[in-house]
Coordinates of N, CA and C in Angstrom, one line a residue:
M1 N -10.3 -2.1 6.8 CA -9.5 -1.8 5.7 C -8.0 -1.6 6.2
V2 N -7.1 -2.1 5.4 CA -5.7 -1.9 5.7 C -5.2 -0.7 4.9
N3 N -4.7 0.3 5.6 CA -4.1 1.5 5.0 C -2.6 1.4 5.1
I4 N -2.0 1.5 3.9 CA -0.6 1.3 3.8 C 0.0 2.6 3.1
V5 N 1.0 3.1 3.7 CA 1.7 4.3 3.2 C 3.2 4.0 3.0
L6 N 3.6 4.3 1.8 CA 5.0 4.2 1.4 C 5.5 5.7 1.3
Y7 N 6.7 5.9 2.0 CA 7.2 7.2 2.0 C 8.5 7.3 1.1
K8 N 8.6 8.4 0.4 CA 9.8 8.7 -0.4 C 10.4 10.0 -0.1
K9 N 11.7 10.2 -0.2 CA 12.3 11.5 -0.3 C 13.4 11.5 -1.3
D10 N 13.4 12.6 -2.0 CA 14.4 12.7 -3.2 C 14.2 11.5 -4.1
G11 N 13.0 11.0 -4.3 CA 12.7 9.9 -5.2 C 13.1 8.5 -4.7
L12 N 13.5 8.4 -3.4 CA 13.9 7.2 -2.9 C 13.0 6.7 -1.7
Y13 N 12.6 5.5 -1.7 CA 11.8 4.9 -0.6 C 12.7 4.9 0.6
F14 N 12.0 5.2 1.8 CA 12.7 5.1 3.1 C 11.9 4.6 4.2
K15 N 10.6 4.5 4.0 CA 9.7 4.1 5.1 C 8.4 3.5 4.6
Y16 N 7.8 2.5 5.3 CA 6.5 2.1 5.0 C 5.8 1.8 6.3
E17 N 4.5 2.0 6.3 CA 3.6 1.6 7.4 C 2.3 1.0 7.0
A18 N 1.8 0.1 7.7 CA 0.5 -0.5 7.4 C -0.2 -0.6 8.7
L19 N -1.5 -0.2 8.7 CA -2.3 -0.1 9.9 C -3.7 -0.5 9.5
G20 N -4.3 -1.3 10.4 CA -5.7 -1.7 10.3 C -5.8 -3.2 9.9
H21 N -7.0 -3.6 9.7 CA -7.3 -5.0 9.4 C -8.3 -5.0 8.2
A22 N -8.0 -5.9 7.3 CA -8.8 -6.0 6.1 C -10.3 -6.4 6.3
N23 N -10.5 -7.3 7.3 CA -11.8 -7.9 7.6 C -12.4 -8.5 6.3
Y24 N -11.6 -9.1 5.5 CA -12.1 -9.8 4.3 C -12.8 -11.1 4.7
D25 N -12.3 -11.7 5.8 CA -12.9 -12.9 6.3 C -12.5 -13.0 7.8
V26 N -13.0 -14.0 8.5 CA -12.8 -14.2 9.9 C -11.3 -14.4 10.2
Y27 N -10.9 -14.1 11.4 CA -9.5 -14.3 11.9 C -9.0 -15.7 11.5
G28 N -7.9 -15.8 11.0 CA -7.3 -17.1 10.6 C -7.6 -17.5 9.2
K29 N -8.6 -16.8 8.6 CA -9.0 -17.1 7.2 C -8.9 -15.9 6.3
D30 N -8.4 -14.8 6.8 CA -8.4 -13.6 6.0 C -7.1 -13.5 5.1
I31 N -7.3 -13.9 3.9 CA -6.2 -14.0 2.9 C -5.6 -12.7 2.6
V32 N -6.4 -11.6 2.7 CA -5.9 -10.3 2.4 C -4.9 -9.8 3.5
C33 N -5.3 -10.0 4.7 CA -4.4 -9.6 5.8 C -3.2 -10.5 5.8
A34 N -3.4 -11.8 5.5 CA -2.2 -12.7 5.5 C -1.2 -12.3 4.4
G35 N -1.7 -12.0 3.2 CA -0.9 -11.6 2.1 C -0.1 -10.3 2.4
I36 N -0.8 -9.3 3.0 CA -0.1 -8.1 3.4 C 0.9 -8.3 4.4
S37 N 0.6 -9.1 5.4 CA 1.5 -9.4 6.5 C 2.7 -10.1 6.0
A38 N 2.5 -11.1 5.2 CA 3.7 -11.8 4.6 C 4.6 -10.9 3.8
I39 N 4.1 -10.0 3.0 CA 4.9 -9.1 2.3 C 5.6 -8.2 3.2
A40 N 4.9 -7.5 4.1 CA 5.5 -6.5 5.0 C 6.5 -7.1 5.9
Q41 N 6.3 -8.3 6.4 CA 7.3 -8.8 7.3 C 8.5 -9.4 6.6
T42 N 8.3 -9.9 5.4 CA 9.4 -10.4 4.6 C 10.3 -9.3 4.2
I43 N 9.7 -8.2 3.7 CA 10.5 -7.1 3.3 C 11.3 -6.5 4.5
M44 N 10.6 -6.4 5.6 CA 11.3 -5.9 6.8 C 12.5 -6.8 7.2
M45 N 12.3 -8.1 7.1 CA 13.5 -9.0 7.4 C 14.6 -8.8 6.4
G46 N 14.2 -8.6 5.1 CA 15.3 -8.4 4.1 C 16.0 -7.1 4.3
L47 N 15.2 -6.0 4.7 CA 15.9 -4.7 4.9 C 16.8 -4.8 6.1
D48 N 16.4 -5.5 7.2 CA 17.2 -5.7 8.4 C 18.5 -6.4 8.1
E49 N 18.5 -7.3 7.1 CA 19.7 -8.0 6.7 C 20.7 -7.1 6.1
I50 N 20.3 -6.1 5.3 CA 21.2 -5.3 4.5 C 21.3 -3.9 4.9
S51 N 20.6 -3.4 5.9 CA 20.6 -2.0 6.3 C 20.3 -1.9 7.8
S52 N 20.4 -0.7 8.3 CA 20.0 -0.3 9.6 C 18.5 0.2 9.6
I53 N 17.6 -0.5 10.3 CA 16.2 0.0 10.3 C 15.7 0.2 11.8
N54 N 14.7 0.9 11.9 CA 13.9 1.0 13.1 C 12.5 0.4 12.7
H55 N 11.9 -0.4 13.6 CA 10.6 -0.9 13.2 C 9.7 -1.0 14.5
D56 N 8.4 -1.0 14.2 CA 7.4 -1.1 15.3 C 6.3 -2.1 14.8
L57 N 6.1 -3.1 15.5 CA 5.1 -4.1 15.2 C 4.2 -4.2 16.4
S58 N 3.3 -3.2 16.6 CA 2.4 -3.2 17.7 C 1.0 -2.8 17.4
G59 N 0.1 -3.3 18.0 CA -1.3 -2.9 17.9 C -1.9 -2.9 16.5
G60 N -1.6 -4.0 15.7 CA -2.1 -4.1 14.4 C -1.4 -3.2 13.4
K61 N -0.2 -2.8 13.8 CA 0.5 -1.8 12.9 C 1.9 -2.4 12.7
I62 N 2.4 -2.1 11.5 CA 3.8 -2.4 11.2 C 4.4 -1.1 10.5
E63 N 5.5 -0.7 11.1 CA 6.2 0.5 10.6 C 7.7 0.2 10.5
V64 N 8.3 0.5 9.3 CA 9.7 0.2 9.1 C 10.3 1.5 8.5
I65 N 11.4 1.9 9.1 CA 12.1 3.1 8.6 C 13.6 2.7 8.4
V66 N 14.1 3.0 7.2 CA 15.5 2.8 7.0 C 16.3 4.0 7.3
Q67 N 17.4 3.8 8.0 CA 18.3 4.9 8.4 C 18.8 5.7 7.2
D68 N 19.0 7.0 7.3 CA 19.4 7.8 6.2 C 20.6 7.3 5.4
E69 N 21.6 6.8 6.1 CA 22.9 6.4 5.4 C 22.7 5.2 4.5
D70 N 21.6 4.5 4.7 CA 21.3 3.3 3.9 C 20.2 3.4 2.8
I71 N 19.6 4.6 2.8 CA 18.4 4.7 1.9 C 18.8 4.5 0.4
A72 N 19.9 5.1 0.0 CA 20.3 5.0 -1.4 C 20.8 3.7 -1.9
R73 N 21.0 2.7 -1.0 CA 21.6 1.4 -1.4 C 20.6 0.7 -2.4
E74 N 21.2 0.2 -3.4 CA 20.4 -0.5 -4.4 C 19.5 -1.6 -3.9
G75 N 20.0 -2.4 -3.0 CA 19.2 -3.5 -2.4 C 18.1 -3.0 -1.6
V76 N 18.3 -1.9 -0.9 CA 17.2 -1.3 -0.1 C 16.1 -0.8 -1.0
Q77 N 16.4 -0.2 -2.1 CA 15.4 0.3 -3.0 C 14.7 -0.8 -3.8
A78 N 15.5 -1.9 -4.1 CA 14.9 -3.1 -4.7 C 13.8 -3.7 -3.8
L79 N 14.1 -3.8 -2.5 CA 13.2 -4.4 -1.6 C 11.9 -3.5 -1.4
F80 N 12.1 -2.2 -1.3 CA 11.0 -1.3 -1.3 C 10.1 -1.4 -2.5
K81 N 10.8 -1.5 -3.7 CA 10.0 -1.7 -5.0 C 9.2 -3.0 -5.0
A82 N 9.8 -4.0 -4.5 CA 9.1 -5.3 -4.3 C 7.9 -5.2 -3.4
F83 N 8.0 -4.5 -2.3 CA 6.9 -4.2 -1.4 C 5.8 -3.4 -2.2
D84 N 6.2 -2.4 -2.9 CA 5.2 -1.6 -3.6 C 4.5 -2.4 -4.6
L85 N 5.2 -3.2 -5.4 CA 4.5 -4.1 -6.4 C 3.6 -5.1 -5.8
G86 N 4.1 -5.7 -4.7 CA 3.2 -6.7 -4.1 C 2.0 -6.2 -3.5
I87 N 2.1 -5.1 -2.8 CA 0.9 -4.4 -2.2 C 0.0 -3.9 -3.3
K88 N 0.5 -3.3 -4.3 CA -0.4 -2.9 -5.4 C -1.1 -4.0 -6.0
A89 N -0.5 -5.2 -6.2 CA -1.2 -6.4 -6.7 C -2.4 -6.8 -5.8
I90 N -2.2 -6.7 -4.5 CA -3.3 -7.1 -3.6 C -4.4 -6.0 -3.7
E91 N -3.9 -4.7 -3.7 CA -4.9 -3.6 -3.8 C -5.7 -3.7 -5.1
D92 N -5.1 -4.1 -6.2 CA -5.8 -4.2 -7.4 C -6.9 -5.3 -7.4
E93 N -6.6 -6.4 -6.6 CA -7.6 -7.5 -6.5 C -8.7 -7.2 -5.5
Y94 N -8.3 -6.5 -4.4 CA -9.2 -6.3 -3.3 C -9.2 -4.8 -2.9
P95 N -9.6 -3.9 -3.8 CA -9.6 -2.5 -3.5 C -10.5 -2.0 -2.4
E96 N -11.5 -2.8 -2.0 CA -12.3 -2.4 -0.9 C -11.7 -2.7 0.5
Y97 N -10.6 -3.5 0.4 CA -9.9 -3.9 1.7 C -8.5 -3.3 1.9
V98 N -8.0 -2.8 0.9 CA -6.6 -2.3 0.9 C -6.5 -0.9 0.2
K99 N -5.8 0.0 0.9 CA -5.5 1.3 0.3 C -4.1 1.6 0.4
L100 N -3.4 1.8 -0.7 CA -2.0 2.2 -0.8 C -1.8 3.6 -1.2
K101 N -1.0 4.3 -0.4 CA -0.8 5.8 -0.7 C 0.7 6.0 -0.7
I102 N 1.2 6.7 -1.6 CA 2.7 7.1 -1.7 C 2.8 8.5 -1.3
V103 N 3.7 8.8 -0.4 CA 3.9 10.2 0.1 C 5.3 10.6 -0.2
N104 N 5.4 11.7 -0.9 CA 6.8 12.3 -1.2 C 7.1 13.4 -0.3
K105 N 8.1 13.1 0.5 CA 8.5 14.1 1.5 C 9.6 15.0 0.9
A106 N 9.5 16.3 1.3 CA 10.5 17.2 0.9 C 11.8 16.9 1.7
P107 N 12.9 17.2 1.0 CA 14.2 16.9 1.6 C 14.4 17.7 2.9

């Protein structure tokens, strides 16, 4: 299962992480993992183009954090919303392979 967590503070997205493997099919044919990876990496590249981020792509994990000064930017929030919508669509189709959780952090 791929566990994905989207983090918000003050109603604004600022971080996402994905960990694990869907195991929907064998390596190279796992469309669930491929879809999640494509969304996560594309959004990361978009965020990197318009904001300052820290990221970690190691050990079957992807973690992306936007720096505080860029969180409220409209483009940043639009990219996070696209991530949210894309992952929810995959979760709706393959709920036994993907779990999305949204965490609201206190300021």
